[in-house]
PDB file of C-alpha atoms in Angstrom:
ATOM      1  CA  UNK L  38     139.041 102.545 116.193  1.00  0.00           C
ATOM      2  CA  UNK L  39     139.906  99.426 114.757  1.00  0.00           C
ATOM      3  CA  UNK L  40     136.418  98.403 113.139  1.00  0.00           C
ATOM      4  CA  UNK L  41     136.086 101.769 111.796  1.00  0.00           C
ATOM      5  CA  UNK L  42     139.397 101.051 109.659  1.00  0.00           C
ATOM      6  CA  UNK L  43     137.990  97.430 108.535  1.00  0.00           C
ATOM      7  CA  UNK L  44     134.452  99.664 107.948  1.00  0.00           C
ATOM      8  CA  UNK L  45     136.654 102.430 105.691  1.00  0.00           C
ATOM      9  CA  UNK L  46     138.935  98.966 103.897  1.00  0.00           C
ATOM     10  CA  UNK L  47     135.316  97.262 103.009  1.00  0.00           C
ATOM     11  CA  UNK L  48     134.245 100.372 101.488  1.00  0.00           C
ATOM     12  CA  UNK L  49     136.799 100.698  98.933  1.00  0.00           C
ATOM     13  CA  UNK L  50     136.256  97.218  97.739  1.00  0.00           C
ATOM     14  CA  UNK L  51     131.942  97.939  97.667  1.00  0.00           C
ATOM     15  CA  UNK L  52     129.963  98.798  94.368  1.00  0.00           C
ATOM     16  CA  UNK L  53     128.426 102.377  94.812  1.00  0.00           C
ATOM     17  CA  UNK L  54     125.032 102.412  96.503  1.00  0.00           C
ATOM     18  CA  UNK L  55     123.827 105.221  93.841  1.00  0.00           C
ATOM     19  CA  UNK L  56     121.230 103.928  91.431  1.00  0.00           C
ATOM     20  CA  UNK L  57     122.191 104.003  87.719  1.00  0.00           C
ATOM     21  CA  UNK L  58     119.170 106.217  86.350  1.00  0.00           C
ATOM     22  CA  UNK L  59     120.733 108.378  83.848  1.00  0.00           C
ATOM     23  CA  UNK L  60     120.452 105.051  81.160  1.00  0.00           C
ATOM     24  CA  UNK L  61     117.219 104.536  79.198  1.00  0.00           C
ATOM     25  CA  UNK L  62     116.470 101.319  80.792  1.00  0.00           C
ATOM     26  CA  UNK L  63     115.096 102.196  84.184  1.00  0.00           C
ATOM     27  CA  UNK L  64     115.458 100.250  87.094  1.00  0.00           C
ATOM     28  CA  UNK L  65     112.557  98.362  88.229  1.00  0.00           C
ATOM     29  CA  UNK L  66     109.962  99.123  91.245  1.00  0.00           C
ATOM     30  CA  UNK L  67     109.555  96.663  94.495  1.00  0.00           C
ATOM     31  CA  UNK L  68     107.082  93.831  93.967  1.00  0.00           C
ATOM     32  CA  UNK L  69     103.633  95.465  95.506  1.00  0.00           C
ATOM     33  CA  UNK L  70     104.906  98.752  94.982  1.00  0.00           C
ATOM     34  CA  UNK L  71     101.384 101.783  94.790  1.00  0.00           C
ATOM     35  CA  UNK L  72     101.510 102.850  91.371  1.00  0.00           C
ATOM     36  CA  UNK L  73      98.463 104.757  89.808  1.00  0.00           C
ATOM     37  CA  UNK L  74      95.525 102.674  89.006  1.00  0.00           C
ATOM     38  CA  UNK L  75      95.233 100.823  85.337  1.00  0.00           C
ATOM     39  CA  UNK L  76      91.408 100.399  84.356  1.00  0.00           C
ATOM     40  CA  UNK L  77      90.549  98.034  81.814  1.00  0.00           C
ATOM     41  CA  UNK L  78      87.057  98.216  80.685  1.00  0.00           C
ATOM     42  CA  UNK L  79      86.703  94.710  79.275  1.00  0.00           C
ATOM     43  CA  UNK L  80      86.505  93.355  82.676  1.00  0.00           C
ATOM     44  CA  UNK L  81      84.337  96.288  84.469  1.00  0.00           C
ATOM     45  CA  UNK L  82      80.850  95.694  85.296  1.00  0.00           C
ATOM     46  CA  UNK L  83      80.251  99.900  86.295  1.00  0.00           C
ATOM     47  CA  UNK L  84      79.290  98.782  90.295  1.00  0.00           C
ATOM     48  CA  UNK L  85      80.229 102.069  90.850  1.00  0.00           C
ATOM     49  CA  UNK L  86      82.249 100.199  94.325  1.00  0.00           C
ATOM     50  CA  UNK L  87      85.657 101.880  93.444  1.00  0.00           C
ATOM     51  CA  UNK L  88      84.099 105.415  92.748  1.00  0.00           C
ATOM     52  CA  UNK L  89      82.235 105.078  96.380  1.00  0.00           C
ATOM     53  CA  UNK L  90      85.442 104.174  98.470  1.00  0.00           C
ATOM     54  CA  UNK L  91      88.011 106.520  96.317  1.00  0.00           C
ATOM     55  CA  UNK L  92      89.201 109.032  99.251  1.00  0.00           C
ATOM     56  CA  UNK L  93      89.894 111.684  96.391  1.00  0.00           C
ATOM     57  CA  UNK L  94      87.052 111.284  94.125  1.00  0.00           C
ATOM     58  CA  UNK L  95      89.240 110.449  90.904  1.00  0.00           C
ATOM     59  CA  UNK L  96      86.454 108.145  89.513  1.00  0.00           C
ATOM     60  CA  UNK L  97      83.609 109.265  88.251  1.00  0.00           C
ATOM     61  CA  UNK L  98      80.871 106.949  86.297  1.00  0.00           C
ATOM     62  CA  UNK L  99      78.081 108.426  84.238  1.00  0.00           C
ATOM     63  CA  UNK L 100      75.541 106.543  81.944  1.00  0.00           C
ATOM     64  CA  UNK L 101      75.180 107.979  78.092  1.00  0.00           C
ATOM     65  CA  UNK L 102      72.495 105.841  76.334  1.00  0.00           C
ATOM     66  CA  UNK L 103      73.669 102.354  75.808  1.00  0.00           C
ATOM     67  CA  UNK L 104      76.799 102.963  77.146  1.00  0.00           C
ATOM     68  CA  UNK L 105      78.759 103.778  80.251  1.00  0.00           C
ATOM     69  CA  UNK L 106      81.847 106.819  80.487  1.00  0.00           C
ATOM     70  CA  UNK L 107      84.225 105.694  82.761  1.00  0.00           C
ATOM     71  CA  UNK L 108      85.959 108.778  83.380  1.00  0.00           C
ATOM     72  CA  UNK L 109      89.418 108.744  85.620  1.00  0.00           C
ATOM     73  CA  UNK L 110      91.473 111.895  86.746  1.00  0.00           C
ATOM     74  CA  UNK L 111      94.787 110.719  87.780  1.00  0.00           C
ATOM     75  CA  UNK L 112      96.155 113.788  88.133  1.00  0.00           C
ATOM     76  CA  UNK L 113      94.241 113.998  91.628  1.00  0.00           C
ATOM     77  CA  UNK L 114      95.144 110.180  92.240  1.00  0.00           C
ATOM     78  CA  UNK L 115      96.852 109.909  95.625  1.00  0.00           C
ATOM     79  CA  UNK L 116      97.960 105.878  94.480  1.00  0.00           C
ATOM     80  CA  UNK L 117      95.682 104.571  97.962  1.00  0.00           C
ATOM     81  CA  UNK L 118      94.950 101.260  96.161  1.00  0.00           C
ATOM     82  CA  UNK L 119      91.390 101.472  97.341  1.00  0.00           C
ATOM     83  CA  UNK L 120      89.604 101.266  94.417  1.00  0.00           C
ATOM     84  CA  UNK L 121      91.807  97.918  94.019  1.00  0.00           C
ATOM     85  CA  UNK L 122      90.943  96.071  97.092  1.00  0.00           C
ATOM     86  CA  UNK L 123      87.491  96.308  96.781  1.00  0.00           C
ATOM     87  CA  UNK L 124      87.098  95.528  92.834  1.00  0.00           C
ATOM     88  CA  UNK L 125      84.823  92.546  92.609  1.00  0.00           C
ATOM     89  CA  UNK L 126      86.013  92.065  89.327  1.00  0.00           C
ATOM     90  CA  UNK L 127      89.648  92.854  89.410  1.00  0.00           C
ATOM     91  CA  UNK L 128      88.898  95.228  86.571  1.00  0.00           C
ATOM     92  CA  UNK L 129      91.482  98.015  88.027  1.00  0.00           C
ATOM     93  CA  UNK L 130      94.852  96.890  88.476  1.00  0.00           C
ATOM     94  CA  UNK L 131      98.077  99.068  89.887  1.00  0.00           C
ATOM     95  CA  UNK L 132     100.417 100.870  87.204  1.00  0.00           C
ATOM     96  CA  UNK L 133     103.192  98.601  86.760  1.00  0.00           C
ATOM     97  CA  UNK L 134     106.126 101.393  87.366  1.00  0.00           C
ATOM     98  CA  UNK L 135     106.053 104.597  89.105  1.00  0.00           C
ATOM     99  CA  UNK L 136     107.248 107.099  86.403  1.00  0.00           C
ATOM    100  CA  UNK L 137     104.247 109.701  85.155  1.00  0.00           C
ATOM    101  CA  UNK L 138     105.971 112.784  84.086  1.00  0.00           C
ATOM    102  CA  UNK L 139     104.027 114.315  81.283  1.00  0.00           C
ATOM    103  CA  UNK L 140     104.650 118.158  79.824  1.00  0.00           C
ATOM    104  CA  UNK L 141     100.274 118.219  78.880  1.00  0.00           C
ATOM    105  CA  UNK L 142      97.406 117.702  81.740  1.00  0.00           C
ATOM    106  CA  UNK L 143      95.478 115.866  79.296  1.00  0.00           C
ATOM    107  CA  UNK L 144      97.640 112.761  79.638  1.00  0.00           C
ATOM    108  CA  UNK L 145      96.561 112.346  83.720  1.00  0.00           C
ATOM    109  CA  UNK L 146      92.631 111.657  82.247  1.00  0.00           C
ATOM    110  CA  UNK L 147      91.403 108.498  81.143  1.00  0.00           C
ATOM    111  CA  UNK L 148      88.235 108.009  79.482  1.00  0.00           C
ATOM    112  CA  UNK L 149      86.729 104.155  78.912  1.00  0.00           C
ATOM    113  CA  UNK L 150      83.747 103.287  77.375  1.00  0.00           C
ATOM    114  CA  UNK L 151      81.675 100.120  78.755  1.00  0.00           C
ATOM    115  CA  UNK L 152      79.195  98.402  76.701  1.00  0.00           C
ATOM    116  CA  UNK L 153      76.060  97.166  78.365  1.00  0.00           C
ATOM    117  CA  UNK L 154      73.626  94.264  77.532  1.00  0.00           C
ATOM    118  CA  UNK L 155      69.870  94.679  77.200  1.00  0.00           C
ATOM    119  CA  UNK L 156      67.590  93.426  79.838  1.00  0.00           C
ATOM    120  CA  UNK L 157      66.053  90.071  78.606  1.00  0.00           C
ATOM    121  CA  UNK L 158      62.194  90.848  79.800  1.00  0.00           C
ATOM    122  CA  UNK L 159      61.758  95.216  79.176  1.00  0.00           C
ATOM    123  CA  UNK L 160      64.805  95.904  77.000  1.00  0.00           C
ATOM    124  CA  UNK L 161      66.600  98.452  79.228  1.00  0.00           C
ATOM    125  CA  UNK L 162      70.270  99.153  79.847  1.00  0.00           C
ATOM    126  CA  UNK L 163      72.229  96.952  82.615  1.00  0.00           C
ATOM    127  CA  UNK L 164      75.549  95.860  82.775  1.00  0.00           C
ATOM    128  CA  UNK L 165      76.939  92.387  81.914  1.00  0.00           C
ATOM    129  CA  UNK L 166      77.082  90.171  85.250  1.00  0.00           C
ATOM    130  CA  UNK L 167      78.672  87.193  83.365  1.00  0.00           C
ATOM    131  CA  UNK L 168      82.312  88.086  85.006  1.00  0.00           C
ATOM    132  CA  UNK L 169      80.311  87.855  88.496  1.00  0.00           C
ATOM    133  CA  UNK L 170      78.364  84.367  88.006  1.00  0.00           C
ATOM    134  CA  UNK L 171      81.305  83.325  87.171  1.00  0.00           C
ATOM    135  CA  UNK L 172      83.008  83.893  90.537  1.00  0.00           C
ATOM    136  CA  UNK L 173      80.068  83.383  92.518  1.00  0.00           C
ATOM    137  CA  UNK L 174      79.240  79.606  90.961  1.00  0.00           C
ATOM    138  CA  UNK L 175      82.342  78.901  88.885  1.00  0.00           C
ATOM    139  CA  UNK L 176      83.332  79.241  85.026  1.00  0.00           C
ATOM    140  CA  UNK L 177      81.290  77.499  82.772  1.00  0.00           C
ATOM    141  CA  UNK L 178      78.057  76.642  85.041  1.00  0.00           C
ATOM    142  CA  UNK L 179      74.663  78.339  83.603  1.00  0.00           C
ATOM    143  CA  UNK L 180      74.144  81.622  84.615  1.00  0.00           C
ATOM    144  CA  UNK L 181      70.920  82.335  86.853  1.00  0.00           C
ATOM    145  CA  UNK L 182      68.052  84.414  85.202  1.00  0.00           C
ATOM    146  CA  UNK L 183      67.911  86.778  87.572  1.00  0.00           C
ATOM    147  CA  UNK L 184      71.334  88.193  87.310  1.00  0.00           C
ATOM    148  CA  UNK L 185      70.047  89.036  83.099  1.00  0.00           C
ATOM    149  CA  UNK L 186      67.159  91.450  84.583  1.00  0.00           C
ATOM    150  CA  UNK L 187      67.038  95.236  85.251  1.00  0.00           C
ATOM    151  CA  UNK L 188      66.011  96.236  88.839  1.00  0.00           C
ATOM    152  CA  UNK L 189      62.894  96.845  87.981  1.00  0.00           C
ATOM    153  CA  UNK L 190      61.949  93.185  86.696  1.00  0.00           C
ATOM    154  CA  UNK L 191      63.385  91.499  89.421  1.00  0.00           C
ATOM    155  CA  UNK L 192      61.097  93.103  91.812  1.00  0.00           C
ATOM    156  CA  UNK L 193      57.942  91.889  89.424  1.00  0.00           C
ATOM    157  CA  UNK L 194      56.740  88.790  90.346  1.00  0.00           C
TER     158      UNK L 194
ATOM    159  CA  UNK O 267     125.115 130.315  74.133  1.00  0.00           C
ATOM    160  CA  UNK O 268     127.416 129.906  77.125  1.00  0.00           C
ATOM    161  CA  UNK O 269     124.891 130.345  79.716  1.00  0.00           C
ATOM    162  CA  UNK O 270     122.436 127.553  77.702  1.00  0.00           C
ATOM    163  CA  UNK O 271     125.344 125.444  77.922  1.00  0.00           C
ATOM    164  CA  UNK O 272     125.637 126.326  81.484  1.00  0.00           C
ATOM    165  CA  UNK O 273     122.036 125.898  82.260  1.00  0.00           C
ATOM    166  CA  UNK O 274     121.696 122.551  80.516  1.00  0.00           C
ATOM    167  CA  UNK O 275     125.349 121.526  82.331  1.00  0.00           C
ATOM    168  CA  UNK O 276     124.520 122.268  85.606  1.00  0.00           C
ATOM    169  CA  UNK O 277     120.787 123.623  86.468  1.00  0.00           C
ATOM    170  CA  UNK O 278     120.166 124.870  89.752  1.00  0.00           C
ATOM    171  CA  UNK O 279     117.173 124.422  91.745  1.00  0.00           C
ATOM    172  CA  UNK O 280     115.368 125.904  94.180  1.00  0.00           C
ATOM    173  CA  UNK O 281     112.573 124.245  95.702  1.00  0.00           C
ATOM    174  CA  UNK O 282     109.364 125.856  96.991  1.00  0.00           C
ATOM    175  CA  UNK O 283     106.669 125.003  98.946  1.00  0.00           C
ATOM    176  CA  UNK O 284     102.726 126.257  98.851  1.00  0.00           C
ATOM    177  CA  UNK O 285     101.445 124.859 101.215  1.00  0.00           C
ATOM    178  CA  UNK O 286     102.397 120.903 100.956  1.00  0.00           C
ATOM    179  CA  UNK O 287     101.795 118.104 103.565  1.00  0.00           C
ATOM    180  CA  UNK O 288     105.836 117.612 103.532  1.00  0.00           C
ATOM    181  CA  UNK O 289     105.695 114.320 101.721  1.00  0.00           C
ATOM    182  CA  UNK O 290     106.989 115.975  98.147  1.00  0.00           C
ATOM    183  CA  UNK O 291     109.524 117.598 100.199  1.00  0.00           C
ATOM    184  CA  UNK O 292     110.805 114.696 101.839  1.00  0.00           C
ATOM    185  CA  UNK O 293     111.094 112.975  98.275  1.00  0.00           C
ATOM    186  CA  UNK O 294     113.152 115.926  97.205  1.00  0.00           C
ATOM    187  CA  UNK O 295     115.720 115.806  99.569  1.00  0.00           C
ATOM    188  CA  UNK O 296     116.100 112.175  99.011  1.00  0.00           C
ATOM    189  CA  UNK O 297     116.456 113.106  95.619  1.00  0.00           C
ATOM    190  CA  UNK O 298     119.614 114.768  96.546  1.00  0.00           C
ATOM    191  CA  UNK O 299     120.814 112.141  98.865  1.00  0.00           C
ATOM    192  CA  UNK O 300     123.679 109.254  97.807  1.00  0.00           C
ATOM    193  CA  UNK O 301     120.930 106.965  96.903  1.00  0.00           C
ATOM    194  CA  UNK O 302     119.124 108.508  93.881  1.00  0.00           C
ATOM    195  CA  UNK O 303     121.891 111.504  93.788  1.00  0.00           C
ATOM    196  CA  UNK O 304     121.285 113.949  91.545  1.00  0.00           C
ATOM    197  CA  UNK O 305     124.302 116.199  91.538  1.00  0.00           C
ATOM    198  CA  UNK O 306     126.295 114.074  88.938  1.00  0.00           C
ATOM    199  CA  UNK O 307     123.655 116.345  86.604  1.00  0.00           C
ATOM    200  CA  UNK O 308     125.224 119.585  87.749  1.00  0.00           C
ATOM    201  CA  UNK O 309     122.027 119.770  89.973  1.00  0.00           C
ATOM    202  CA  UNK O 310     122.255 122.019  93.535  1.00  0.00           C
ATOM    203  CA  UNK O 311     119.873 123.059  95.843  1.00  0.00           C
ATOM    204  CA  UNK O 312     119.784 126.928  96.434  1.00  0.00           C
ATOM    205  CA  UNK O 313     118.367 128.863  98.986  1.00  0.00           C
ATOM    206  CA  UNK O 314     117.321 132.433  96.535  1.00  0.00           C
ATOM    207  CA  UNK O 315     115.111 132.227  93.604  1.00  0.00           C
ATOM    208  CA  UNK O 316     117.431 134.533  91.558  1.00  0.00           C
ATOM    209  CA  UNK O 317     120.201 131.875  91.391  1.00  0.00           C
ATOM    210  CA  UNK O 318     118.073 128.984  90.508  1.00  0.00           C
ATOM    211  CA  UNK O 319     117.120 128.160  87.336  1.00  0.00           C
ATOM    212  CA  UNK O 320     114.786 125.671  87.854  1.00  0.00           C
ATOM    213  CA  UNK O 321     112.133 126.027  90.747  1.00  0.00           C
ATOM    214  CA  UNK O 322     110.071 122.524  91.816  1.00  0.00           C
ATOM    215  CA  UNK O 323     106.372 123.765  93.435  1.00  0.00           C
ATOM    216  CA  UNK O 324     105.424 121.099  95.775  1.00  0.00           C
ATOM    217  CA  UNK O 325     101.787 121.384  97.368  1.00  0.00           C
ATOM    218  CA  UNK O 326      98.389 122.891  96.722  1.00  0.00           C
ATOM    219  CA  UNK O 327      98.223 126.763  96.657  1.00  0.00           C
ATOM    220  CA  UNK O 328      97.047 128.427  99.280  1.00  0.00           C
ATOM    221  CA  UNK O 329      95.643 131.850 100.027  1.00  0.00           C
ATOM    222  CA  UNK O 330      98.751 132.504 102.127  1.00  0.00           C
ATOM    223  CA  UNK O 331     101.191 131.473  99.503  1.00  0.00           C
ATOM    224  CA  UNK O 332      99.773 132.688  96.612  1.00  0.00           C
ATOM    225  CA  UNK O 333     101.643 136.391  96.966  1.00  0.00           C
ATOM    226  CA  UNK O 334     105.205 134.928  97.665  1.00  0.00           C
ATOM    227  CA  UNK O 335     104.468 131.913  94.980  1.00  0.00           C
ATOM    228  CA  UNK O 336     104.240 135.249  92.056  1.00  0.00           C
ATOM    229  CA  UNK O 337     106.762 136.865  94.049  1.00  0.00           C
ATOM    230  CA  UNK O 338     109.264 133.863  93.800  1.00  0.00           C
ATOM    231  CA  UNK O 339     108.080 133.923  89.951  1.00  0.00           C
ATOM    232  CA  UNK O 340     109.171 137.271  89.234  1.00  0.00           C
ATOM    233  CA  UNK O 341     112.699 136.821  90.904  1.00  0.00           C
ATOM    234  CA  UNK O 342     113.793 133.579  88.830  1.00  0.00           C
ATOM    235  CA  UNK O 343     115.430 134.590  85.758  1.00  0.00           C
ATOM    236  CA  UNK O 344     114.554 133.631  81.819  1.00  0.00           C
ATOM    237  CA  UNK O 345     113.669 131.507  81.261  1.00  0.00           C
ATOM    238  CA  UNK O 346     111.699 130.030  83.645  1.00  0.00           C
ATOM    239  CA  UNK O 347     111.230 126.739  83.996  1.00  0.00           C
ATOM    240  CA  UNK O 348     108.180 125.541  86.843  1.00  0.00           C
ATOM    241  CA  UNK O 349     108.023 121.725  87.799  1.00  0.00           C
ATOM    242  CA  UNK O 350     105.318 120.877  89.278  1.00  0.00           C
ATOM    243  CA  UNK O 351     105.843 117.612  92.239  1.00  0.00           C
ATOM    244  CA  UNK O 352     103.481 115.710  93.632  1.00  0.00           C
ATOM    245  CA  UNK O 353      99.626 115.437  92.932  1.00  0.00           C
ATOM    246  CA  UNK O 354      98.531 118.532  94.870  1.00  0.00           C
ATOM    247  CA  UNK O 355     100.389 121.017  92.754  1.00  0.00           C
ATOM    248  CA  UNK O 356      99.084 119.415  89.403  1.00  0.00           C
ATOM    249  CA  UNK O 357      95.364 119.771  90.328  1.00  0.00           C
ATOM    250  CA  UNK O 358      95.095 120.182  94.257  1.00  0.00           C
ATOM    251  CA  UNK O 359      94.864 116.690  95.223  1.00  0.00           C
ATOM    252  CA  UNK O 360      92.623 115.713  97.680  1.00  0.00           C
ATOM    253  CA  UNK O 361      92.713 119.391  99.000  1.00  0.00           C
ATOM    254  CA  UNK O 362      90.243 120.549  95.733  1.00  0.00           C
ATOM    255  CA  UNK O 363      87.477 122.979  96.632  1.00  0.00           C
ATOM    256  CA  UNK O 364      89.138 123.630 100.226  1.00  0.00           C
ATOM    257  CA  UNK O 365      88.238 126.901 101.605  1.00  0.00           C
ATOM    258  CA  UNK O 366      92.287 128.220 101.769  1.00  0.00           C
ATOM    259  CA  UNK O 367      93.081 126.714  98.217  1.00  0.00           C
ATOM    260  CA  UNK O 368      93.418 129.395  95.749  1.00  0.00           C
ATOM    261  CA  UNK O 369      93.896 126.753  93.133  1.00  0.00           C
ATOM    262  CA  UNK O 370      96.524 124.255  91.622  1.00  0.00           C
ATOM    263  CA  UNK O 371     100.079 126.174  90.770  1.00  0.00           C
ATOM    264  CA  UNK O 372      99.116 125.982  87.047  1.00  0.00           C
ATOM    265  CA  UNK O 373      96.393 128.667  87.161  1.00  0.00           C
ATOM    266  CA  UNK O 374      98.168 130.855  88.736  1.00  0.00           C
ATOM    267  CA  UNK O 375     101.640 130.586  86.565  1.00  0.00           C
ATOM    268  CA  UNK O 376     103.233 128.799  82.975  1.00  0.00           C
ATOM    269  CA  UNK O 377     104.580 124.964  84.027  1.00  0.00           C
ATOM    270  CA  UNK O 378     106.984 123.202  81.993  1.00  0.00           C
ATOM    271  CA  UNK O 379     106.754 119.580  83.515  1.00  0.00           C
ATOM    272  CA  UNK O 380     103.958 117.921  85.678  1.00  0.00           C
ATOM    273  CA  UNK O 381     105.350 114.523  87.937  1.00  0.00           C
ATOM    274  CA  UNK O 382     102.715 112.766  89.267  1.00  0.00           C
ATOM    275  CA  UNK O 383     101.985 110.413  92.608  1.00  0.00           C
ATOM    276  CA  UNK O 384     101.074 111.711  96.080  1.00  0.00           C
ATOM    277  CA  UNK O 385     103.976 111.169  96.418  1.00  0.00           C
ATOM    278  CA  UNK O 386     105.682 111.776  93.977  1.00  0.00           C
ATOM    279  CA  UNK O 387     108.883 108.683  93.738  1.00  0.00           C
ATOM    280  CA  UNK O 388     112.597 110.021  93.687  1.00  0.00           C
ATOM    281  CA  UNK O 389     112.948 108.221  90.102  1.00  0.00           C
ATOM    282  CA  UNK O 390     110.042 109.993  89.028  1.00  0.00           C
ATOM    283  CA  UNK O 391     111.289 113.692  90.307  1.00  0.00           C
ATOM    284  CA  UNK O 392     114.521 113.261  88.394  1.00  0.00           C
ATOM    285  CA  UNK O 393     112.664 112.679  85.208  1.00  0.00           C
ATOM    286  CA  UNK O 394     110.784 115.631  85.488  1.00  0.00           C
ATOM    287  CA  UNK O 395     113.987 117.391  86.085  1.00  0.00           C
ATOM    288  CA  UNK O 396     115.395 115.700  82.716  1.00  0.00           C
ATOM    289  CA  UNK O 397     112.268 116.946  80.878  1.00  0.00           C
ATOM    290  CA  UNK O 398     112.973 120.667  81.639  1.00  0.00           C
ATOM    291  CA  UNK O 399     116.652 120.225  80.754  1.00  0.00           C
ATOM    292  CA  UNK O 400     115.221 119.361  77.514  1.00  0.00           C
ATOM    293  CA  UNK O 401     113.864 123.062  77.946  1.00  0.00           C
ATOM    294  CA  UNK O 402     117.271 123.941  77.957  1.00  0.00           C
ATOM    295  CA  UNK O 403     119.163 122.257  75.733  1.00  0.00           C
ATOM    296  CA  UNK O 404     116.422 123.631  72.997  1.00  0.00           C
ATOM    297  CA  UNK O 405     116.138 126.774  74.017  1.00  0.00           C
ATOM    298  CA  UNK O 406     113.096 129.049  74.253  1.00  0.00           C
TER     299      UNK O 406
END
């Protein structure tokens, strides 16, 4: 009996536990916290890893000329996190709060364009591997010939 | 003009489910617990259709919930406002081209609101529910 009286005395004296969301400013998420993915397509290389191991097949990558469509429906996005672990580039980051309410559908899609870089012996389409040289052998050191060559030339001896 | 006051003052919802994994749900009723409490809008869970004025779909539709999803439709009175919770009711999540799925709620009725995430975050719900008080206050 008694701590249940010191219990109901503390609880006068306590701030309430609700959360203040009716203001404008929002409270903020938990470090870590699975928001929906944020592409940036400066840093993509189009490996096509995230659209392999995406459980709900959000991502889809398709090549138009001299250019790549990065093309993401987040309205499907089940906020796994995936597609962020295994970005070799840390291109795809998670959405830095968890609020997406939206009246239109056509704010869930995201559409990125990413340039690609000509192949230095045929002239075909490949994407930049600059970002991966880099991690592989460090910023700054030369970047090997091979990683400037389609497929196709590699294999030629 | 009194009952858009009324409806803007205190909505009332009632919450249906087509066929959802439960996540959405549980996110709803902690919408209405002390933490992220909702009633200080006027907000209140009802159990029939024709009280509520605001009805939250949670899940994909399926081929058994299709019939009491345009039932439920019919009963709610004007206007009415749909909110759709939770990634399978905006486009059928990671249920899409499943044999029983008759197809996300929006081809089957009008939505006002969409709130994304699988699932969807209490904070996020209650914005959704601000957007279609907006509905409200403006008037169809």
């Amino acid at each position: 009996m008694l701590p249940l009286i010191r219990i109901l005395i503390e609880n006068i004296f306590k701030p309430p536990i609700t959360e203040d969301i009716s203001s404008v400013n929002l409270p903020k998420h938990p470090k870590g916290f699975h928001g929906h993915p944020e592409h940036d397509p400066t840093r993509c290389i189009a490996c096509g890893i995230c659209q392999y191991f995406c459980p709900a097949k959000v991502i889809k990558i398709s090549q138009i000329d001299d250019k790549i469509n990065y093309h993401m429906d987040l309205d499907q996005c089940t906020c796994c996190g995936q597609c962020i672990d295994y970005c070799p580039t840390n291109a795809i980051k998670h959405r830095p709060n968890p609020y997406f309410v939206t009246t239109n559908l056509d704010d869930f899609k995201v559409d990125h364009q990413i340039n690609l870089i000509k192949c230095a012996k045929c002239g075909a389409f490949i994407p930049d591997m600059t970002l991966i040289a880099n991690k592989l052998f460090g910023e700054g050191k030369p970047i090997p010939k091979h990683l400037s060559l389609c497929p196709k030339c590699k294999r030629k001896p | 003009m009194i009952f858009k006051i009324g409806r803007s003052k205190s909505p009332w919802i009632f919450h249906l489910n087509t066929g959802s994994c439960n996540g959405c749900d549980i996110e709803i009723v902690a919408l209405f617990a002390s933490r992220y409490d909702v009633e200080r809008l006027g907000c209140k869970l009802v159990g029939s259709p024709k009280h509520a004025d605001i009805c939250l779909v949670t899940g994909p539709v399926t081929a058994r919930s299709k019939e009491p999803l345009l039932k439920i439709y019919d009963m709610l009175p004007n206007p009415k406002v749909i909110v759709c919770v939770g990634a399978c009711s905006i486009s059928s999540g990671v249920f899409t081209d499943g044999y029983s799925i008759v197809g996300p709620a929006h081809k089957l009725i009008p939505v006002t609101a969409y709130v994304g995430g699988c699932s969807a975050h209490p904070k996020n719900i209650f914005l959704g529910l601000k957007k279609a008080i907006e509905v409200f206050k403006e008037g169809r």
